[in-house]
XYZ file of C-alpha atoms in Angstrom:
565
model
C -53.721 -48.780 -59.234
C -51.618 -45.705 -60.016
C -51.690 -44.680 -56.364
C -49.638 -48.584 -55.642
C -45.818 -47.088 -56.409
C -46.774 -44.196 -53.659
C -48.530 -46.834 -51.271
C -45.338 -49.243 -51.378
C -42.588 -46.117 -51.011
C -44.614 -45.422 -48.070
C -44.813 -48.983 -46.708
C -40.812 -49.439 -47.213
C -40.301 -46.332 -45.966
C -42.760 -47.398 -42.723
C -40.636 -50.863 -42.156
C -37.601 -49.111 -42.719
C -38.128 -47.007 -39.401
C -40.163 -49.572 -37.507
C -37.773 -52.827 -38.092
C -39.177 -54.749 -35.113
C -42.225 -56.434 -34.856
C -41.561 -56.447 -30.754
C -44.626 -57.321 -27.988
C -43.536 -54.969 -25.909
C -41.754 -51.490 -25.979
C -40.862 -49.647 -28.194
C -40.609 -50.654 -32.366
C -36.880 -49.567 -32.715
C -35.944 -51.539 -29.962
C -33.616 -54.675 -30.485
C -33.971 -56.964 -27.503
C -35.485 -56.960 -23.966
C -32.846 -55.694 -21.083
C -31.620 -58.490 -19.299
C -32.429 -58.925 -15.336
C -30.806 -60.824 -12.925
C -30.002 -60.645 -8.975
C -26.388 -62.008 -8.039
C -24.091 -59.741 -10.603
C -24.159 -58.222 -14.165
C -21.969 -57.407 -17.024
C -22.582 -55.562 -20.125
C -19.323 -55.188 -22.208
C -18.651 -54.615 -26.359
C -18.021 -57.869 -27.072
C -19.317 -60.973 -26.013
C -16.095 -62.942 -24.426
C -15.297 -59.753 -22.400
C -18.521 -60.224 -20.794
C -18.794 -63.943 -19.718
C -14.973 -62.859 -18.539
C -16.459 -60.877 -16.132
C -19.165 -63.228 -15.304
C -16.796 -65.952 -14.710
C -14.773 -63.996 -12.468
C -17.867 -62.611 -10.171
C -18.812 -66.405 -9.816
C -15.747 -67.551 -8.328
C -16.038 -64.526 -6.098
C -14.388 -61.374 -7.449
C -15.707 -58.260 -7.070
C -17.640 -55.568 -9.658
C -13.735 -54.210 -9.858
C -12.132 -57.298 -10.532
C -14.846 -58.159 -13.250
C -14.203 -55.050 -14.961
C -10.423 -55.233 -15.032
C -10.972 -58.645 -15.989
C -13.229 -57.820 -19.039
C -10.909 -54.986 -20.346
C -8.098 -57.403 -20.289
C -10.271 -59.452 -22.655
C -11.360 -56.546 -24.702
C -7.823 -55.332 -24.951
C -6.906 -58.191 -27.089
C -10.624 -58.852 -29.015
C -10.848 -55.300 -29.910
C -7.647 -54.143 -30.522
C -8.507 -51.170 -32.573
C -9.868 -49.495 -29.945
C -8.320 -50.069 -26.645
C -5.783 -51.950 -24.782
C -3.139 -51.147 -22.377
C -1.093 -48.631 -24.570
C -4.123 -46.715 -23.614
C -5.417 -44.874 -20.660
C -8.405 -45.769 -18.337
C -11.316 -43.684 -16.454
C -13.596 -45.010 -13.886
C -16.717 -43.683 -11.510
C -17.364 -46.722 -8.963
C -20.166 -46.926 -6.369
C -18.774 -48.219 -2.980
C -21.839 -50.118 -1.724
C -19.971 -50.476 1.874
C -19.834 -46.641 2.120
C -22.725 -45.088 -0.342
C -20.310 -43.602 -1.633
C -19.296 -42.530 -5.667
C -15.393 -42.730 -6.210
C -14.042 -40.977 -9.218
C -10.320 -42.117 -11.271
C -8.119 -40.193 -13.615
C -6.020 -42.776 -14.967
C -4.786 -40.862 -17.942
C -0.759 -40.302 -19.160
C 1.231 -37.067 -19.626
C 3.102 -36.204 -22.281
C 6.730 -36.711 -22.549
C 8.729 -34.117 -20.305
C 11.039 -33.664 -23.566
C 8.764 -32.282 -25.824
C 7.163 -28.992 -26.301
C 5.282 -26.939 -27.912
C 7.948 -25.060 -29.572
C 8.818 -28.641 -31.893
C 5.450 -28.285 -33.227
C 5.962 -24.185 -33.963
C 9.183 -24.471 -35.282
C 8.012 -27.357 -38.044
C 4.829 -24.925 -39.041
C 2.818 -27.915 -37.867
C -0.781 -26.445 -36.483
C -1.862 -30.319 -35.226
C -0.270 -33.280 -33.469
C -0.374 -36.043 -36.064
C -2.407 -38.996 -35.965
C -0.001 -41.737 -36.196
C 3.594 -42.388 -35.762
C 5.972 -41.278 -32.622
C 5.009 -37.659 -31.653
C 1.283 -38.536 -30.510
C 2.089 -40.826 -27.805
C 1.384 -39.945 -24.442
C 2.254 -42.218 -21.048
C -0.290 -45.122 -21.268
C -2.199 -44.658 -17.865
C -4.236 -47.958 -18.361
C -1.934 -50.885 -15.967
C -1.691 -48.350 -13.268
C -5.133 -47.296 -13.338
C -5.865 -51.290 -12.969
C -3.488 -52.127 -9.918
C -4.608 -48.612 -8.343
C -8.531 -49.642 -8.864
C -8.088 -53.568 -7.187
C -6.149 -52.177 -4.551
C -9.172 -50.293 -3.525
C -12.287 -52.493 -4.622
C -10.596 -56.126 -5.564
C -10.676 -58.886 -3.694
C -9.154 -61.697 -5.951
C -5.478 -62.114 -6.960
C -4.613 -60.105 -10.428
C -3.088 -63.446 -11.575
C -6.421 -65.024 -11.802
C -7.896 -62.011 -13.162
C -6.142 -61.660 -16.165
C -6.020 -65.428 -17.034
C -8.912 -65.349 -19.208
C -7.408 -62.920 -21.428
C -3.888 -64.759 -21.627
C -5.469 -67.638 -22.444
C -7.375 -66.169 -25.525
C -4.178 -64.378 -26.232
C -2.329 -67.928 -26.238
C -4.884 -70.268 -27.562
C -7.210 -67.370 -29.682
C -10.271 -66.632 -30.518
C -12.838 -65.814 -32.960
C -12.944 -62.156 -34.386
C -16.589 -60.699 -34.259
C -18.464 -58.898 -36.583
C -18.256 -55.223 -36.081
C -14.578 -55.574 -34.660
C -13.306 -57.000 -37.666
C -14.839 -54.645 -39.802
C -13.422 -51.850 -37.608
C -10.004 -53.223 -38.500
C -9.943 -54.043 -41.634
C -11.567 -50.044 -42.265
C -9.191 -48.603 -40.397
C -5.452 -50.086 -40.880
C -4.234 -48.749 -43.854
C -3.197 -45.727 -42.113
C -0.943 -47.317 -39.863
C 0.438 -50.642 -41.563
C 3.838 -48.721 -42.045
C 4.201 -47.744 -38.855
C 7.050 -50.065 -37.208
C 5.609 -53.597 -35.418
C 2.014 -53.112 -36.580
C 1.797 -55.536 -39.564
C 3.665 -58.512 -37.305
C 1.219 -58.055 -34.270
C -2.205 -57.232 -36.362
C -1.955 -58.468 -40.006
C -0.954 -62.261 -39.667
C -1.979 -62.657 -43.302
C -0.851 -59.870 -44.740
C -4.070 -58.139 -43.782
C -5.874 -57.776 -40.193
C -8.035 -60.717 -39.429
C -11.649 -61.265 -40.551
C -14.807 -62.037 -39.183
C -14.761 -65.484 -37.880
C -11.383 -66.494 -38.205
C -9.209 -67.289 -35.303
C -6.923 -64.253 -33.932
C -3.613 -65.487 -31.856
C -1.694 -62.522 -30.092
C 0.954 -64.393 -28.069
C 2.959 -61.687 -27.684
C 0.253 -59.640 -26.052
C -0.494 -62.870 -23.553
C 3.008 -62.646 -22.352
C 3.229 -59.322 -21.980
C -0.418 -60.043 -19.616
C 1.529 -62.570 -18.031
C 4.377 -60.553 -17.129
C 1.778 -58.295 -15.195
C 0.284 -61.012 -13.864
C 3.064 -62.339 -11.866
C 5.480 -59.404 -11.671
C 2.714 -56.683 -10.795
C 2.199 -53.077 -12.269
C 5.877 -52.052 -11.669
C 6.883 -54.322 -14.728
C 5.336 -51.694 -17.310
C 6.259 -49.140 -15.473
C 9.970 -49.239 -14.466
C 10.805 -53.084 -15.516
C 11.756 -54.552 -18.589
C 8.318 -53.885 -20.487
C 8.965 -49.895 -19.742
C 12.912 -50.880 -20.914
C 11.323 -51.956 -23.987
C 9.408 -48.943 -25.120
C 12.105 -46.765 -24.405
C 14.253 -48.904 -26.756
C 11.543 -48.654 -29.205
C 10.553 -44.940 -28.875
C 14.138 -43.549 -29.597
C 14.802 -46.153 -32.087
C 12.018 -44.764 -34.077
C 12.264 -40.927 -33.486
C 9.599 -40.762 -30.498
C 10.025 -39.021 -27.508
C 8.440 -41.096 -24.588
C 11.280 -42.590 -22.093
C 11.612 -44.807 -19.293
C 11.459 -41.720 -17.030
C 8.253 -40.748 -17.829
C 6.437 -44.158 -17.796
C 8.250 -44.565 -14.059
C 7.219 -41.118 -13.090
C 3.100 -42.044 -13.886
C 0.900 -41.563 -11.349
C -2.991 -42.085 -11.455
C -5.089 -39.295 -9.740
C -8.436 -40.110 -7.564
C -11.053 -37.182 -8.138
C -14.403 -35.649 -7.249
C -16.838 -36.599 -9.740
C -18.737 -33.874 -10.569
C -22.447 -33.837 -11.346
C -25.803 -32.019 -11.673
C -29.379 -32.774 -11.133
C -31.812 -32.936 -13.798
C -35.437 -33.232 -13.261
C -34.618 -35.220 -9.652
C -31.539 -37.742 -11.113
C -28.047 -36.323 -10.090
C -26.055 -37.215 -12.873
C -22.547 -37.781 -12.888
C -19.255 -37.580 -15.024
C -15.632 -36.946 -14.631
C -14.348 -33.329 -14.335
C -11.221 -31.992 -16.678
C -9.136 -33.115 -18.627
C -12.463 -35.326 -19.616
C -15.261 -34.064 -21.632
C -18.122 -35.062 -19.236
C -18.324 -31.716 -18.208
C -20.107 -30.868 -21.512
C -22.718 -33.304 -21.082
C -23.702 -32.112 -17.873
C -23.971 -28.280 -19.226
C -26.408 -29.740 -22.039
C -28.583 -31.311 -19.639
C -28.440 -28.018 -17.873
C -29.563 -25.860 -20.992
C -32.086 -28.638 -21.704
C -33.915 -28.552 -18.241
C -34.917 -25.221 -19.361
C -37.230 -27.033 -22.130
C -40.183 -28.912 -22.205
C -38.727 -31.620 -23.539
C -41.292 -34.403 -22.582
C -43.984 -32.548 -24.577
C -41.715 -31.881 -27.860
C -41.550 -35.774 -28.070
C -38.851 -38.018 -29.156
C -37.252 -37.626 -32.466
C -39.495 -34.213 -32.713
C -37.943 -30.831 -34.717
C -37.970 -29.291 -31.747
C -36.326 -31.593 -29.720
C -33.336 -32.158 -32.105
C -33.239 -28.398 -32.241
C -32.384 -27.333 -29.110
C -30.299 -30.581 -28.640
C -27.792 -29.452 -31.090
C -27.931 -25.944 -30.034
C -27.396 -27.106 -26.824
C -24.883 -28.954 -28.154
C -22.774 -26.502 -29.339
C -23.018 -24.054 -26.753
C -21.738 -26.607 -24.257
C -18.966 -27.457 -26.762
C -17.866 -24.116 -27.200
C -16.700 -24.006 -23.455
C -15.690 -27.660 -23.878
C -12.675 -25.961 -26.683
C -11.995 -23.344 -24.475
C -11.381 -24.060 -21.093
C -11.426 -28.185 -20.836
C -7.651 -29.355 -20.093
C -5.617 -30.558 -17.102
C -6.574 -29.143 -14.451
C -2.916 -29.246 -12.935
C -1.643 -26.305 -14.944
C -4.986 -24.366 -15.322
C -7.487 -22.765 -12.804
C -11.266 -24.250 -14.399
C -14.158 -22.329 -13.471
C -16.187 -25.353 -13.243
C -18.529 -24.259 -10.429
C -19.492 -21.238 -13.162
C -19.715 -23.921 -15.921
C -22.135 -26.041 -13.864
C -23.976 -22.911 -12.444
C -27.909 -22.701 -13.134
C -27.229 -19.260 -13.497
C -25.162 -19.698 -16.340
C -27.142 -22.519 -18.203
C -30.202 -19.904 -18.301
C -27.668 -17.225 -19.708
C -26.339 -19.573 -22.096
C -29.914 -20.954 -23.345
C -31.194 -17.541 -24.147
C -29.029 -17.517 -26.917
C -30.783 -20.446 -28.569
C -32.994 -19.154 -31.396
C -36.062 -21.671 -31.583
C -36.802 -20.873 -35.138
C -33.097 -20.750 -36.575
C -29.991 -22.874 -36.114
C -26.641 -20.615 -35.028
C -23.092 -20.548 -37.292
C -21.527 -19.398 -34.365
C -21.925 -19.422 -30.686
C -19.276 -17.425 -28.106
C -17.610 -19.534 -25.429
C -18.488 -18.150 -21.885
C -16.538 -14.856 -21.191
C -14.695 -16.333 -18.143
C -11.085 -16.372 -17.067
C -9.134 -18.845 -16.025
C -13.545 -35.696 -33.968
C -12.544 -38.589 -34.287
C -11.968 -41.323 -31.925
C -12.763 -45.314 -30.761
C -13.036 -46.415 -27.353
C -14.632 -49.579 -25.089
C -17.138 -48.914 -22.176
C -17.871 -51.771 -19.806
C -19.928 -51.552 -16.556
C -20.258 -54.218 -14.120
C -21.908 -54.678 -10.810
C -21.941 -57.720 -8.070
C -23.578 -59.922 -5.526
C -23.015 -56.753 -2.846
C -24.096 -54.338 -4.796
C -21.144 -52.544 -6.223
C -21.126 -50.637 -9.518
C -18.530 -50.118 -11.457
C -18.716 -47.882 -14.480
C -15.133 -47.899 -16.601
C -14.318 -46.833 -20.053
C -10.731 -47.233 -21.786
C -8.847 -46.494 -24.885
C -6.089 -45.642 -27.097
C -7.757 -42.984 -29.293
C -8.242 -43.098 -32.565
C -8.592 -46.513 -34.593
C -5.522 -48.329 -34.232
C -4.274 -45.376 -32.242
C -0.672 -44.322 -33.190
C 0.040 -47.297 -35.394
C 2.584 -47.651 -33.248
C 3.521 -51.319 -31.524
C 6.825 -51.952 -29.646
C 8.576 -54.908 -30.018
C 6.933 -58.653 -29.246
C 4.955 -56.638 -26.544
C 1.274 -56.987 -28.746
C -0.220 -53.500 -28.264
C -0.858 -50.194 -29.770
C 0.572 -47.537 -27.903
C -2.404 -44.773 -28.184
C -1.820 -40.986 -29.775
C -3.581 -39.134 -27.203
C -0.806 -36.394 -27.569
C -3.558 -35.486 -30.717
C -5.708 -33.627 -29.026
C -3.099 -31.269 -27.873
C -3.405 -27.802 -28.878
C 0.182 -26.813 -30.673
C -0.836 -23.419 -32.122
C -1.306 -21.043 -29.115
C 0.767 -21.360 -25.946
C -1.724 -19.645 -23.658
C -4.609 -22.195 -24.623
C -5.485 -24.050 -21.779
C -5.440 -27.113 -23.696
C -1.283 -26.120 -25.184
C 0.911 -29.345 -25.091
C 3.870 -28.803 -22.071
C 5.758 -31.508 -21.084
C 4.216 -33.938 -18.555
C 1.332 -32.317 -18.878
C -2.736 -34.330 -19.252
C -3.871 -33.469 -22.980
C -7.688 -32.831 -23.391
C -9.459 -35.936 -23.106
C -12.916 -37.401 -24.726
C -13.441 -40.878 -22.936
C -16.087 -40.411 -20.216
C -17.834 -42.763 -17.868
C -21.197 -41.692 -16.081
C -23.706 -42.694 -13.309
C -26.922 -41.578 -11.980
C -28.152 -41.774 -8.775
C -31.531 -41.195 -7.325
C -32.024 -39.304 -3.564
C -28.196 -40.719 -3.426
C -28.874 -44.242 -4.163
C -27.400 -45.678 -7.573
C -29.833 -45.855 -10.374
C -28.018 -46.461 -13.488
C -24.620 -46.754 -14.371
C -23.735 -45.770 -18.089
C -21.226 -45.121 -20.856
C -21.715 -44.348 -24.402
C -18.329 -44.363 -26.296
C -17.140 -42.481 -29.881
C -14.671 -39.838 -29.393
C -16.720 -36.427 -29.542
C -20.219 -37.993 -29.462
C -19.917 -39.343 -26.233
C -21.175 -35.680 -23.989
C -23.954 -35.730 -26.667
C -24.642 -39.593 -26.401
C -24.389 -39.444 -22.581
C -27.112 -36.224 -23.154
C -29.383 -38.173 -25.290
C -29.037 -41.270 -22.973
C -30.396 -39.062 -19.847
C -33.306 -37.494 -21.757
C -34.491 -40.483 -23.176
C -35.025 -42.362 -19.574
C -35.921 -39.104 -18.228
C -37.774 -37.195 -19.992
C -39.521 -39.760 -22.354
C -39.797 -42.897 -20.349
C -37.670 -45.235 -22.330
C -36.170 -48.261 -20.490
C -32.090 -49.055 -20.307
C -32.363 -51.249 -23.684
C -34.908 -48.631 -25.289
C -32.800 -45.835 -24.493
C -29.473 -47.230 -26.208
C -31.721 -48.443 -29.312
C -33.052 -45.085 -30.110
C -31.893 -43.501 -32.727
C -28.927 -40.857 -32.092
C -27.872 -37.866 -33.757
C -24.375 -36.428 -33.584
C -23.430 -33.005 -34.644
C -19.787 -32.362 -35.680
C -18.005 -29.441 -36.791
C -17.985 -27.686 -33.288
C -14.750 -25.808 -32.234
C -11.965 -27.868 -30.457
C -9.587 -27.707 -27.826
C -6.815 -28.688 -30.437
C -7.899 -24.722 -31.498
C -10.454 -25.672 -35.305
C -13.070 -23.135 -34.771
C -17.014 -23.408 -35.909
C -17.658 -20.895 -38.358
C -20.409 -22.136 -40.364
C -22.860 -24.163 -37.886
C -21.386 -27.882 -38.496
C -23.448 -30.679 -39.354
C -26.039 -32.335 -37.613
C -25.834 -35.916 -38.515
C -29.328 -38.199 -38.089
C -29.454 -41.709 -37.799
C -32.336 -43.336 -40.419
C -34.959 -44.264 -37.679
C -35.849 -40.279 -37.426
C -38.562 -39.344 -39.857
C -37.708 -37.664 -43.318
C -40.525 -34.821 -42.509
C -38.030 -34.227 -39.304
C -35.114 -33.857 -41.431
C -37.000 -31.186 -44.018
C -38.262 -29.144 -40.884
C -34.574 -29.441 -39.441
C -33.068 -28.192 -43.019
C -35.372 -25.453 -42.938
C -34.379 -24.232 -39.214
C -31.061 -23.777 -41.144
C -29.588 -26.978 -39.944
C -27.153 -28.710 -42.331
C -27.941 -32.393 -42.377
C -25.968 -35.078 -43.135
C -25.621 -39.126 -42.654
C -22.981 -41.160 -41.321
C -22.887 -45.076 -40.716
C -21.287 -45.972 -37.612
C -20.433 -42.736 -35.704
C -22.936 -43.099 -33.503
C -21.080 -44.357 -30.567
C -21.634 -47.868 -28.669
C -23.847 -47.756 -25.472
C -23.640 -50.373 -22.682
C -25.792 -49.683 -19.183
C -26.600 -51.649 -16.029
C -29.506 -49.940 -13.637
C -29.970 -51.600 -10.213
C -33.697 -51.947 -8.616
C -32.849 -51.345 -5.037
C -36.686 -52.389 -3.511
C -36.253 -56.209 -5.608
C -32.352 -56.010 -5.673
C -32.768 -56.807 -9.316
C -29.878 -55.829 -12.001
C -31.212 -54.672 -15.117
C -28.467 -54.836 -18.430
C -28.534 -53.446 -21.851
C -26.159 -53.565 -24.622
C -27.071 -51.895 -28.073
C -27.252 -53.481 -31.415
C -24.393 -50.802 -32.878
C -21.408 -52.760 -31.484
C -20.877 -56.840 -31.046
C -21.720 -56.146 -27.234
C -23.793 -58.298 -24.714
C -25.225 -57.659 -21.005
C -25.522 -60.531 -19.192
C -26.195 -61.933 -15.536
C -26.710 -64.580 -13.049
């Protein structure tokens, strides 16, 4: 009997990391991936996706679905994105096999420098308030996609989100305990409290959410097209609201915005090309993991191994220390991406990875030249047609800032400018793209599409997108198996706003890995740590070309859902 305490620790400790008592699969895995033939959707939140679902019935296309289902998600998950945002998308082009890559992201005012941030003694952009707000890329980026790849009128796309704006709807779960963490930053912040705490205090879970103001504002798109935010009265009104309130975003630079098509860039990793945005993105830095990482045996480590998670994070912060240094708009600086990408220089990079020790410091490449929320939707239809999109305003509740009766956030992008030395490649100038974490991604197979993917959390998101790969890849997992695993995320890497790692970060483990993994990893020299919730939110469609079968997978971290028909 005295061996009972050690057999029940065990046991707990046994159902703790195997939750599921599943058929089929593996035991951390939540659901089955959902399959279907004519069209899927797999958004963060359930009414986004039968949005999107409605509007490929009645004939819309992968595009118009996805526009349609940020609309939605705009005004269900309001801490996170919404058109005071910007917007990134990779879209397969089933008519011409072809991948298409958009830069919908904002500039910073053309009246402010970097010499207001020296002058004050500031070394970082605030978080909230006026001086973090950047051009809000998102409306343009919607009218510029659906002139390309829509095929229904915008005014019956956005009607499912003006009508929830108008009539509401029910606040989920995770949502509402995303805004009730993270207001209390921004509640003084002018507009806020009228748009997003009816009660005194930002909705809860299951009560019934009305932004009207935000479904006029939808409606005013709707029927007067992407020119209203842009140079009509809705741009009128945030200039109005800006200077009234010490900001420095005007008219001019919201009717000056332009969107940017661009070359996705990709590499290929054990057969799969896999494929992300170039700068001012981050995607970049998930590519040069999975470059390091080839290098490995990874299959025969095994998931959730010591050895695996070792080089992971190593090849983590390798790839990150290029990520501070040279990621930033690529319109005022020359990126030696072809070098980045190189083979060449992944196997000079990984010999710097010590198997039995984890490194304080790594050295960006000799070259010349963390926090955040997001939503990631993909979508695909009847003709085959993939759309991968991802969209937000920053941090939680981005600036805090909400201009008058129009019902959105304007984001604080401007953050994640650098302010303390002007020859960074990341230093704010005016109308220039700051650094930039949101990220889409697809795979393709002998140039066919194979999976299209997102994985969204501010700095986790190259790492996610990493872990995503390897886990199909290398250890056979399927779309839904591959978002359920558990994730690590190290932090504490150098940044493009110019923090620097001194002392190795932290490599933060989700509970599902095993506590004899953690030891092992705290011997390598690794300093562990665990965080609830900064994991990221994973959403994936993959398409069977030989059945023409959709598979969809959502993961149990958000209040997301895949769905098809």
């Amino acid at each position: 009997m005295k061996f009972a305490p050690l057999f029940i620790a065990l046991f707990t400790i046994g159902n703790l990391l195997n939750a599921q008592d599943r058929l089929t699969g593996e035991t951390f895995t939540t659901r089955s991936e959902i399959l279907a033939q004519n069209g899927m959707a797999a958004t963060s939140q359930p009414l986004a996706t039968q949005a999107a679902l409605d509007i490929l019935k009645k004939g819309g296309s992968a595009m118009d679905a996805a526009i349609a289902a940020n609309a939605v998600l705009g005004l269900v998950e309001p801490a996170s994105c919404g058109i005071g945002g910007d917007i990134f998308a990779i879209v397969w082009s089933a008519k011409e096999q072809k991948l298409y890559g958009f830069n919908g992201s904002g500039r910073a005012p053309k009246s402010l420098s970097i010499d207001y941030f020296i002058d004050k003694g500031m070394k970082y952009v605030p978080f909230y308030g006026p001086l973090p707000v950047s051009v809000p890329g998102c409306v343009d980026g919607w009218f510029t996609l659906h002139e390309k790849f829509g095929k229904i009128p915008m005014k019956d796309i956005l009607k499912p989100a003006i009508d929830y704006g108008n009539n509401g709807f029910p606040v989920s779960e995770v949502i509402a305990y995303e805004m009730v963490s993270n207001y209390e930053s921004v509640q003084g912040q002018p507009g806020f409290a009228d748009t997003y705490m009816p009660n005194g205090r930002p909705p809860m879970k299951g009560e019934v959410f009305v932004n009207t103001n935000l479904a006029n504002t939808y409606q005013l798109i709707a029927n007067e097209g992407r020119d209203v935010f842009y140079k009509g009265s809705i741009a009128k009104t945030i200039d109005s609201y800006m200077k009234k309130h010490g900001g420095f975003l005007r008219y001019e630079d919201l009717a000056n915005h332009t969107s940017n098509w661009v070359e996705p860039v990709s590499v290929n990793y054990r057969g799969y090309d896999v494929w992300e945005l170039p700068p001012n993105g981050q995607g970049t830095a998930a590519l040069q993991m999975l470059n390091i990482l080839e290098g490995f045996d990874i299959g025969e480590m095994g998931f959730g191994s010591t050895e695996y998670l070792h080089v992971l994070t190593e090849a983590k912060k390798l790839a990150y220390e290029d990520r501070a240094k040279f990621y930033a708009d690529p319109e005022f600086n020359k990126i030696p991406l072809e070098t980045l990408l190189s083979d060449e220089y992944a196997a000079q990079r990984r010999k710097l990875i010590n198997m039995d020790k984890a490194a304080d410091t790594y050295p960006a490449g000799d070259m010349e030249i963390e926090t955040g929320n997001t939503t990631y939707l993909t979508v695909a239809d009847k003709d085959g047609n993939m759309v991968s999109l991802i969209q937000s305003i920053y941090s939680e509740f981005a600036s805090g800032m909400v201009p008058d009766e129009l019902g959105f956030v304007l984001q604080n992008r401007g953050q994640m400018f650098n302010v303390q030395d002007k020859d960074h490649a990341n230093a704010l100038e005016p109308g220039k793209r700051p650094f930039h974490t949101i990220i889409p991604a697809f795979i393709t197979k002998d140039g066919k599409p194979w999976v299209s993917f997102g994985l969204m959390g501010g700095a986790v998101q190259p790492q996610g997108h990493a872990q995503i790969v390897v886990n199909v890849v290398d250890f056979g997992m399927n779309l839904q198996e591959a978002g359920d695993a558990p994730r690590m995320r190290h932090t504490g890497s150098s940044q493009p706003t110019g923090s620097e790692m001194t002392n190795g970060g932290t490599l933060n483990l989700e509970s599902g890995f095993a506590p004899e993994t953690r030891r092992e990893l705290r011997k390598k020299g690794h300093r562990i740590g665990f965080g609830v919730g900064m994991y990221g939110g994973y959403q994936a469609i993959g398409v069977d070309l030989e059945n023409k079968v959709y598979t969809g997978a959502s993961e149990s971290r958000k209040d997301g859902q895949a769905a098809g028909y």
